mmCIF file of C-alpha atoms in Angstrom:
data_model
loop_
_atom_site.group_PDB
_atom_site.id
_atom_site.type_symbol
_atom_site.label_atom_id
_atom_site.label_comp_id
_atom_site.label_asym_id
_atom_site.label_seq_id
_atom_site.Cartn_x
_atom_site.Cartn_y
_atom_site.Cartn_z
ATOM 1 C CA MET A 1 -60.270 71.826 58.200
ATOM 2 C CA ALA A 2 -57.101 70.195 59.451
ATOM 3 C CA SER A 3 -57.714 67.162 57.262
ATOM 4 C CA ALA A 4 -57.597 69.153 54.005
ATOM 5 C CA PRO A 5 -53.896 70.088 54.244
ATOM 6 C CA SER A 6 -53.153 66.499 55.256
ATOM 7 C CA ALA A 7 -54.998 65.159 52.234
ATOM 8 C CA ARG A 8 -53.185 67.617 49.961
ATOM 9 C CA ALA A 9 -49.851 66.519 51.461
ATOM 10 C CA ARG A 10 -50.646 62.870 50.778
ATOM 11 C CA LEU A 11 -51.638 63.707 47.217
ATOM 12 C CA ALA A 12 -48.417 65.693 46.748
ATOM 13 C CA THR A 13 -46.397 62.792 48.119
ATOM 14 C CA ALA A 14 -48.170 60.336 45.827
ATOM 15 C CA ALA A 15 -47.646 62.644 42.854
ATOM 16 C CA GLY A 16 -43.952 62.991 43.707
ATOM 17 C CA GLY A 17 -43.624 59.215 43.934
ATOM 18 C CA ALA A 18 -45.332 58.792 40.579
ATOM 19 C CA ARG A 19 -42.965 61.321 38.971
ATOM 20 C CA THR A 20 -39.966 59.532 40.473
ATOM 21 C CA LEU A 21 -41.233 56.184 39.216
ATOM 22 C CA ALA A 22 -41.805 57.665 35.742
ATOM 23 C CA ARG A 23 -38.260 59.078 35.675
ATOM 24 C CA GLU A 24 -36.795 55.729 36.725
ATOM 25 C CA ALA A 25 -38.864 53.894 34.117
ATOM 26 C CA ALA A 26 -37.733 56.338 31.421
ATOM 27 C CA ARG A 27 -34.117 55.972 32.519
ATOM 28 C CA ALA A 28 -34.398 52.180 32.421
ATOM 29 C CA ALA A 29 -36.007 52.286 28.973
ATOM 30 C CA GLY A 30 -33.240 54.570 27.684
ATOM 31 C CA TYR A 31 -30.559 52.332 29.152
ATOM 32 C CA ALA A 32 -32.155 49.265 27.558
ATOM 33 C CA ALA A 33 -32.354 50.996 24.182
ATOM 34 C CA ARG A 34 -28.709 52.095 24.325
ATOM 35 C CA THR A 35 -27.328 48.804 25.638
ATOM 36 C CA PHE A 36 -29.473 46.078 24.128
ATOM 37 C CA GLY A 37 -29.897 47.963 20.843
ATOM 38 C CA SER A 38 -26.181 48.580 20.273
ATOM 39 C CA PRO A 39 -24.156 46.348 17.913
ATOM 40 C CA GLY A 40 -22.451 44.708 20.892
ATOM 41 C CA GLY A 41 -25.780 44.253 22.614
ATOM 42 C CA LEU A 42 -27.332 42.621 19.567
ATOM 43 C CA ARG A 43 -24.378 40.247 19.276
ATOM 44 C CA GLY A 44 -24.619 39.481 22.968
ATOM 45 C CA MET A 45 -28.310 38.690 22.750
ATOM 46 C CA ALA A 46 -27.686 36.466 19.705
ATOM 47 C CA VAL A 47 -25.082 34.488 21.674
ATOM 48 C CA GLU A 48 -27.427 34.374 24.667
ATOM 49 C CA SER A 49 -30.245 32.947 22.538
ATOM 50 C CA ALA A 50 -27.994 30.342 20.915
ATOM 51 C CA TRP A 51 -26.556 29.249 24.267
ATOM 52 C CA LEU A 52 -30.060 29.051 25.739
ATOM 53 C CA VAL A 53 -31.066 26.547 23.054
ATOM 54 C CA ALA A 54 -27.891 24.492 23.597
ATOM 55 C CA HIS A 55 -28.268 24.634 27.349
ATOM 56 C CA VAL A 56 -31.881 23.458 27.246
ATOM 57 C CA ALA A 57 -30.751 20.481 25.177
ATOM 58 C CA SER A 58 -28.008 19.557 27.680
ATOM 59 C CA TYR A 59 -30.090 20.302 30.787
ATOM 60 C CA PRO A 60 -31.308 16.686 31.349
ATOM 61 C CA LEU A 61 -27.707 15.434 31.496
ATOM 62 C CA GLY A 62 -26.937 17.976 34.216
ATOM 63 C CA LEU A 63 -29.594 16.448 36.491
ATOM 64 C CA ILE A 64 -27.304 13.469 37.060
ATOM 65 C CA ALA A 65 -25.090 14.149 40.056
ATOM 66 C CA GLU A 66 -21.381 14.316 39.238
ATOM 67 C CA THR A 67 -19.278 11.740 41.062
ATOM 68 C CA MET A 68 -15.855 12.525 42.426
ATOM 69 C CA GLN A 69 -13.287 10.461 40.570
ATOM 70 C CA ASP A 70 -9.805 10.772 39.120
ATOM 71 C CA PRO A 71 -10.160 12.579 35.791
ATOM 72 C CA ASP A 72 -8.785 10.895 32.692
ATOM 73 C CA HIS A 73 -7.364 14.077 31.183
ATOM 74 C CA TYR A 74 -3.932 15.595 31.728
ATOM 75 C CA ARG A 75 -3.569 16.850 35.312
ATOM 76 C CA THR A 76 -1.032 19.050 37.027
ATOM 77 C CA ASP A 77 -1.997 18.489 40.659
ATOM 78 C CA VAL A 78 -0.418 15.014 40.647
ATOM 79 C CA LEU A 79 2.949 16.330 39.399
ATOM 80 C CA PRO A 80 5.821 17.109 41.754
ATOM 81 C CA PRO A 81 5.984 20.871 42.477
ATOM 82 C CA ARG A 82 9.137 21.309 40.405
ATOM 83 C CA MET A 83 7.545 19.777 37.291
ATOM 84 C CA ARG A 84 4.234 21.554 37.891
ATOM 85 C CA SER A 85 6.052 24.884 38.000
ATOM 86 C CA LEU A 86 7.035 24.380 34.367
ATOM 87 C CA VAL A 87 3.338 24.311 33.390
ATOM 88 C CA VAL A 88 1.674 26.886 35.656
ATOM 89 C CA SER A 89 2.873 29.995 37.449
ATOM 90 C CA ASP A 90 1.397 29.110 40.844
ATOM 91 C CA VAL A 91 1.847 25.486 41.839
ATOM 92 C CA ALA A 92 -0.418 25.822 44.881
ATOM 93 C CA ALA A 93 -3.258 27.368 42.880
ATOM 94 C CA ALA A 94 -3.191 24.672 40.216
ATOM 95 C CA GLY A 95 -3.603 21.996 42.853
ATOM 96 C CA THR A 96 -6.555 23.672 44.560
ATOM 97 C CA PRO A 97 -9.924 22.007 43.808
ATOM 98 C CA ILE A 98 -12.594 24.149 42.155
ATOM 99 C CA ILE A 99 -16.289 23.721 42.995
ATOM 100 C CA LEU A 100 -18.887 25.034 40.528
ATOM 101 C CA VAL A 101 -22.327 26.077 41.845
ATOM 102 C CA HIS A 102 -25.203 26.747 39.427
ATOM 103 C CA GLY A 103 -28.014 29.307 39.605
ATOM 104 C CA ILE A 104 -31.745 29.179 40.328
ATOM 105 C CA MET A 105 -33.781 26.493 38.500
ATOM 106 C CA ASP A 106 -30.588 25.304 36.816
ATOM 107 C CA ASN A 107 -28.052 22.510 37.231
ATOM 108 C CA ARG A 108 -24.378 21.770 36.685
ATOM 109 C CA SER A 109 -24.796 21.631 32.886
ATOM 110 C CA VAL A 110 -24.475 25.435 32.762
ATOM 111 C CA PHE A 111 -20.757 24.905 33.517
ATOM 112 C CA SER A 112 -20.081 22.372 30.750
ATOM 113 C CA VAL A 113 -17.933 24.807 28.768
ATOM 114 C CA PHE A 114 -16.450 26.561 31.785
ATOM 115 C CA GLY A 115 -15.378 23.349 33.505
ATOM 116 C CA ARG A 116 -13.635 21.978 30.411
ATOM 117 C CA ALA A 117 -11.822 25.278 29.921
ATOM 118 C CA LEU A 118 -10.485 25.229 33.480
ATOM 119 C CA ARG A 119 -9.277 21.645 33.076
ATOM 120 C CA ARG A 120 -7.473 22.565 29.862
ATOM 121 C CA ARG A 121 -5.796 25.379 31.767
ATOM 122 C CA GLY A 122 -4.208 22.829 34.105
ATOM 123 C CA PHE A 123 -6.584 22.796 37.085
ATOM 124 C CA GLY A 124 -6.662 19.181 38.112
ATOM 125 C CA ARG A 125 -9.849 19.044 40.200
ATOM 126 C CA VAL A 126 -13.006 20.739 38.919
ATOM 127 C CA HIS A 127 -16.239 19.479 40.470
ATOM 128 C CA ALA A 128 -19.766 20.745 39.732
ATOM 129 C CA VAL A 129 -22.478 20.268 42.381
ATOM 130 C CA ASN A 130 -26.273 20.335 42.199
ATOM 131 C CA TYR A 131 -28.436 21.646 44.992
ATOM 132 C CA GLY A 132 -32.173 20.967 45.198
ATOM 133 C CA VAL A 133 -34.310 22.626 42.512
ATOM 134 C CA LEU A 134 -37.056 23.034 45.131
ATOM 135 C CA THR A 135 -34.726 24.706 47.640
ATOM 136 C CA GLY A 136 -36.754 27.395 49.376
ATOM 137 C CA ASP A 137 -34.094 29.021 51.510
ATOM 138 C CA LEU A 138 -30.681 30.313 50.555
ATOM 139 C CA ARG A 139 -29.327 29.354 53.955
ATOM 140 C CA ASP A 140 -30.333 25.688 53.433
ATOM 141 C CA ALA A 141 -28.509 25.687 50.101
ATOM 142 C CA ALA A 142 -25.446 27.178 51.837
ATOM 143 C CA ARG A 143 -25.495 24.291 54.319
ATOM 144 C CA GLU A 144 -25.607 21.864 51.383
ATOM 145 C CA LEU A 145 -22.624 23.650 49.887
ATOM 146 C CA ARG A 146 -20.723 23.394 53.165
ATOM 147 C CA ARG A 147 -21.181 19.602 53.071
ATOM 148 C CA ALA A 148 -19.995 19.505 49.456
ATOM 149 C CA VAL A 149 -16.888 21.523 50.349
ATOM 150 C CA GLU A 150 -16.115 19.193 53.235
ATOM 151 C CA ASP A 151 -16.522 16.144 50.980
ATOM 152 C CA VAL A 152 -14.181 17.597 48.353
ATOM 153 C CA ARG A 153 -11.562 18.527 50.939
ATOM 154 C CA ALA A 154 -11.769 15.066 52.499
ATOM 155 C CA SER A 155 -11.502 13.221 49.164
ATOM 156 C CA THR A 156 -8.641 15.335 47.783
ATOM 157 C CA GLY A 157 -6.776 16.149 50.981
ATOM 158 C CA ALA A 158 -6.838 19.829 49.998
ATOM 159 C CA GLU A 159 -6.745 22.465 52.703
ATOM 160 C CA LYS A 160 -8.547 25.077 50.566
ATOM 161 C CA VAL A 161 -10.941 25.146 47.618
ATOM 162 C CA HIS A 162 -12.037 27.721 45.066
ATOM 163 C CA ILE A 163 -15.759 28.204 44.375
ATOM 164 C CA VAL A 164 -17.313 29.575 41.185
ATOM 165 C CA GLY A 165 -20.991 30.490 41.524
ATOM 166 C CA HIS A 166 -23.290 31.557 38.698
ATOM 167 C CA SER A 167 -26.214 33.832 39.590
ATOM 168 C CA LEU A 168 -27.867 32.470 42.785
ATOM 169 C CA GLY A 169 -24.944 30.068 43.178
ATOM 170 C CA GLY A 170 -22.671 33.020 43.909
ATOM 171 C CA MET A 171 -25.038 34.259 46.618
ATOM 172 C CA ILE A 172 -25.235 30.810 48.201
ATOM 173 C CA ALA A 173 -21.435 30.598 48.280
ATOM 174 C CA ARG A 174 -21.132 34.141 49.595
ATOM 175 C CA TYR A 175 -23.483 33.342 52.497
ATOM 176 C CA TYR A 176 -21.431 30.256 53.284
ATOM 177 C CA VAL A 177 -18.199 32.263 53.254
ATOM 178 C CA GLN A 178 -19.428 35.299 55.200
ATOM 179 C CA ARG A 179 -21.962 33.853 57.622
ATOM 180 C CA MET A 180 -20.976 30.213 58.134
ATOM 181 C CA GLY A 181 -17.200 30.413 58.535
ATOM 182 C CA GLY A 182 -16.546 29.252 54.985
ATOM 183 C CA ASP A 183 -13.690 31.732 54.576
ATOM 184 C CA GLU A 184 -11.528 29.215 56.448
ATOM 185 C CA ALA A 185 -11.986 26.699 53.620
ATOM 186 C CA VAL A 186 -12.533 28.902 50.544
ATOM 187 C CA ASP A 187 -9.485 30.584 49.082
ATOM 188 C CA THR A 188 -11.286 32.417 46.267
ATOM 189 C CA LEU A 189 -14.981 32.868 45.483
ATOM 190 C CA VAL A 190 -15.919 33.790 41.917
ATOM 191 C CA THR A 191 -19.424 35.155 41.279
ATOM 192 C CA LEU A 192 -20.836 35.390 37.761
ATOM 193 C CA GLY A 193 -23.872 37.649 37.464
ATOM 194 C CA SER A 194 -24.862 37.270 41.130
ATOM 195 C CA PRO A 195 -27.332 39.863 42.511
ATOM 196 C CA HIS A 196 -25.240 41.042 45.452
ATOM 197 C CA THR A 197 -27.661 43.842 46.324
ATOM 198 C CA GLY A 198 -30.764 42.159 44.934
ATOM 199 C CA THR A 199 -32.623 42.250 41.649
ATOM 200 C CA ALA A 200 -35.973 43.684 40.609
ATOM 201 C CA THR A 201 -36.711 40.523 38.591
ATOM 202 C CA ALA A 202 -37.107 38.664 41.896
ATOM 203 C CA TYR A 203 -40.443 40.460 42.307
ATOM 204 C CA LEU A 204 -41.716 38.464 39.326
ATOM 205 C CA MET A 205 -41.185 35.158 41.154
ATOM 206 C CA PRO A 206 -43.504 34.732 44.184
ATOM 207 C CA THR A 207 -41.360 32.117 45.952
ATOM 208 C CA PRO A 208 -39.595 32.262 49.335
ATOM 209 C CA LEU A 209 -36.187 31.925 47.640
ATOM 210 C CA ALA A 210 -36.940 34.729 45.178
ATOM 211 C CA ARG A 211 -38.025 36.997 48.033
ATOM 212 C CA GLN A 212 -34.551 36.573 49.524
ATOM 213 C CA LEU A 213 -33.086 38.044 46.328
ATOM 214 C CA ARG A 214 -35.164 41.209 46.465
ATOM 215 C CA PRO A 215 -33.309 44.419 47.384
ATOM 216 C CA GLY A 216 -33.315 44.989 51.136
ATOM 217 C CA SER A 217 -34.251 41.384 52.060
ATOM 218 C CA GLU A 218 -33.250 39.932 55.405
ATOM 219 C CA VAL A 219 -30.586 37.710 53.808
ATOM 220 C CA LEU A 220 -29.044 40.570 51.813
ATOM 221 C CA THR A 221 -29.070 42.740 54.932
ATOM 222 C CA GLU A 222 -27.136 40.008 56.745
ATOM 223 C CA LEU A 223 -24.556 39.895 53.965
ATOM 224 C CA ALA A 224 -24.187 43.680 54.005
ATOM 225 C CA GLY A 225 -23.226 43.509 57.703
ATOM 226 C CA PRO A 226 -19.670 43.418 59.051
ATOM 227 C CA ALA A 227 -17.383 40.590 57.909
ATOM 228 C CA PRO A 228 -14.209 41.364 59.866
ATOM 229 C CA ARG A 229 -11.004 39.679 58.688
ATOM 230 C CA CYS A 230 -12.758 37.621 56.015
ATOM 231 C CA ARG A 231 -9.978 35.585 54.430
ATOM 232 C CA THR A 232 -11.625 34.783 51.100
ATOM 233 C CA ARG A 233 -10.802 36.704 47.942
ATOM 234 C CA PHE A 234 -13.788 37.630 45.738
ATOM 235 C CA LEU A 235 -13.658 37.742 41.932
ATOM 236 C CA VAL A 236 -16.841 39.407 40.653
ATOM 237 C CA VAL A 237 -17.923 39.250 36.992
ATOM 238 C CA TRP A 238 -20.920 41.321 35.915
ATOM 239 C CA SER A 239 -22.341 42.549 32.638
ATOM 240 C CA ARG A 240 -24.222 45.655 31.559
ATOM 241 C CA LEU A 241 -26.229 43.357 29.275
ATOM 242 C CA ASP A 242 -27.459 41.135 32.114
ATOM 243 C CA GLU A 243 -31.214 40.727 31.676
ATOM 244 C CA MET A 244 -31.773 38.915 34.974
ATOM 245 C CA VAL A 245 -29.981 41.230 37.408
ATOM 246 C CA VAL A 246 -31.854 44.558 37.268
ATOM 247 C CA PRO A 247 -30.411 47.105 37.635
ATOM 248 C CA GLN A 248 -27.278 45.461 36.276
ATOM 249 C CA GLY A 249 -24.994 47.273 38.721
ATOM 250 C CA ASN A 250 -26.510 45.238 41.546
ATOM 251 C CA ALA A 251 -24.239 42.395 40.463
ATOM 252 C CA ARG A 252 -21.261 44.415 41.702
ATOM 253 C CA LEU A 253 -19.954 43.741 45.192
ATOM 254 C CA THR A 254 -18.970 46.637 47.417
ATOM 255 C CA HIS A 255 -18.191 45.798 51.023
ATOM 256 C CA PRO A 256 -15.622 47.480 53.313
ATOM 257 C CA ASP A 257 -14.428 44.192 54.794
ATOM 258 C CA LEU A 258 -14.033 42.159 51.606
ATOM 259 C CA TRP A 259 -11.203 41.921 49.091
ATOM 260 C CA VAL A 260 -12.922 42.278 45.714
ATOM 261 C CA GLU A 261 -11.570 42.175 42.169
ATOM 262 C CA GLU A 262 -14.048 43.001 39.436
ATOM 263 C CA LEU A 263 -14.484 42.277 35.736
ATOM 264 C CA GLU A 264 -17.117 44.403 34.015
ATOM 265 C CA LEU A 265 -18.417 43.232 30.650
ATOM 266 C CA ARG A 266 -20.688 45.197 28.338
ATOM 267 C CA ASP A 267 -22.029 42.708 25.815
ATOM 268 C CA VAL A 268 -22.718 39.402 27.585
ATOM 269 C CA GLY A 269 -26.125 38.095 28.656
ATOM 270 C CA HIS A 270 -26.806 36.503 32.038
ATOM 271 C CA LEU A 271 -26.785 32.866 30.916
ATOM 272 C CA SER A 272 -23.740 33.398 28.669
ATOM 273 C CA LEU A 273 -21.411 34.627 31.395
ATOM 274 C CA PRO A 274 -19.899 31.158 32.051
ATOM 275 C CA ILE A 275 -19.112 30.611 28.362
ATOM 276 C CA ASP A 276 -17.675 34.014 27.531
ATOM 277 C CA PRO A 277 -13.945 33.634 26.648
ATOM 278 C CA ARG A 278 -13.032 36.800 28.554
ATOM 279 C CA THR A 279 -14.701 35.467 31.684
ATOM 280 C CA VAL A 280 -12.882 32.133 31.433
ATOM 281 C CA HIS A 281 -9.508 33.756 30.732
ATOM 282 C CA TRP A 282 -9.805 36.329 33.539
ATOM 283 C CA VAL A 283 -10.987 33.818 36.134
ATOM 284 C CA ALA A 284 -8.408 31.162 35.222
ATOM 285 C CA THR A 285 -5.606 33.729 35.217
ATOM 286 C CA ALA A 286 -6.681 35.182 38.559
ATOM 287 C CA LEU A 287 -6.979 31.759 40.196
ATOM 288 C CA ALA A 288 -3.470 30.833 39.074
ATOM 289 C CA ARG A 289 -1.875 34.185 39.872
ATOM 290 C CA SER A 290 1.013 33.912 42.276
ATOM 291 C CA ASP A 291 0.244 37.173 44.111
ATOM 292 C CA ALA A 292 -3.142 35.854 45.206
ATOM 293 C CA ARG A 293 -1.632 34.967 48.603
ATOM 294 C CA THR A 294 -0.667 38.573 49.328
ATOM 295 C CA ASP A 295 -2.332 39.874 52.485
ATOM 296 C CA HIS A 296 -5.272 41.758 51.060
ATOM 297 C CA PHE A 297 -5.532 44.029 54.075
ATOM 298 C CA THR A 298 -2.331 45.738 52.979
ATOM 299 C CA ARG A 299 -3.008 45.907 49.253
ATOM 300 C CA ARG A 300 -3.844 49.184 47.543
ATOM 301 C CA SER A 301 -6.670 49.575 45.072
ATOM 302 C CA ARG A 302 -5.798 49.700 41.421
ATOM 303 C CA SER A 303 -7.802 49.728 38.183
ATOM 304 C CA ARG A 304 -7.100 49.306 34.518
ATOM 305 C CA ARG A 305 -9.097 49.228 31.325
ATOM 306 C CA ALA A 306 -9.358 46.347 28.881
ATOM 307 C CA THR A 307 -11.033 46.122 25.491
ATOM 308 C CA ASN A 308 -14.799 45.766 25.895
ATOM 309 C CA ALA A 309 -14.383 45.215 29.601
ATOM 310 C CA THR A 310 -13.326 46.972 32.756
ATOM 311 C CA MET A 311 -11.146 45.257 35.339
ATOM 312 C CA ARG A 312 -10.993 46.617 38.862
ATOM 313 C CA ASP A 313 -9.290 45.523 42.081
ATOM 314 C CA ARG A 314 -10.788 47.044 45.190
ATOM 315 C CA SER A 315 -9.304 46.386 48.619
ATOM 316 C CA SER A 316 -10.185 48.153 51.843
ATOM 317 C CA PRO A 317 -8.432 47.974 55.192
ATOM 318 C CA ALA A 318 -10.414 46.088 57.803
#
């Protein structure tokens, strides 16, 4: 007799779970209809499709590793500080090398537009790196990134670097900064559409690396842990139209020990984030901003609205 109530309880629990799942599915379907079916969403998907075709065409070129060499375009980092100050607002920022890190199953070609835009803005050293396509562990990729950072610092003589990571690249860089002491070398880390709290699409890829991007994974639990006195500033760009990070809000970064500034977009697909003009402008402006050296442990949070985007600056005392 005792088993009957237990069986009924299990059935009730299962039924409750099914109802919850149905509600979440309905909410997701409604969100998709409102976002992807809106005029902005349709434009965003059109741009995403066009960029996908262009990116596929340029993908083979991105397989060739980029060599560190003196660029042949106009540079500001070689100018004396007084002359450089006439071109950019922050002479230290303009001379800081920038390392670009691509996402999963991709290569440095995804940054072809982004890299050129940064160089035109006066950043003298912009270097894109490739990590192994068959990388099976985010931590291994973070160790590769650490070597790349050390190589760039050694070749340029720079004390600090900036890192821009798209998708998985942002997670690799974040692990390096938070768990491998990279905050000593990385001034600012920019993440573009990175699944900071995981993504449901990772369940569709049965690989060890994809499992690390699932919500609640061991790696994500590590990153959610304490990061006392982390010295790196985080610039987080995410989009409500992101089709790879699901739910889209998982690309936001909320951590009590980290200094985070956020740009929210509403009409940009996942792959298009590095080519969106608002992304490029916001990132370049933030990297060259003179108040970036302010002690972030004493800054107060502030927020402001922008057309078709939301910009936030969240800082929390350690």
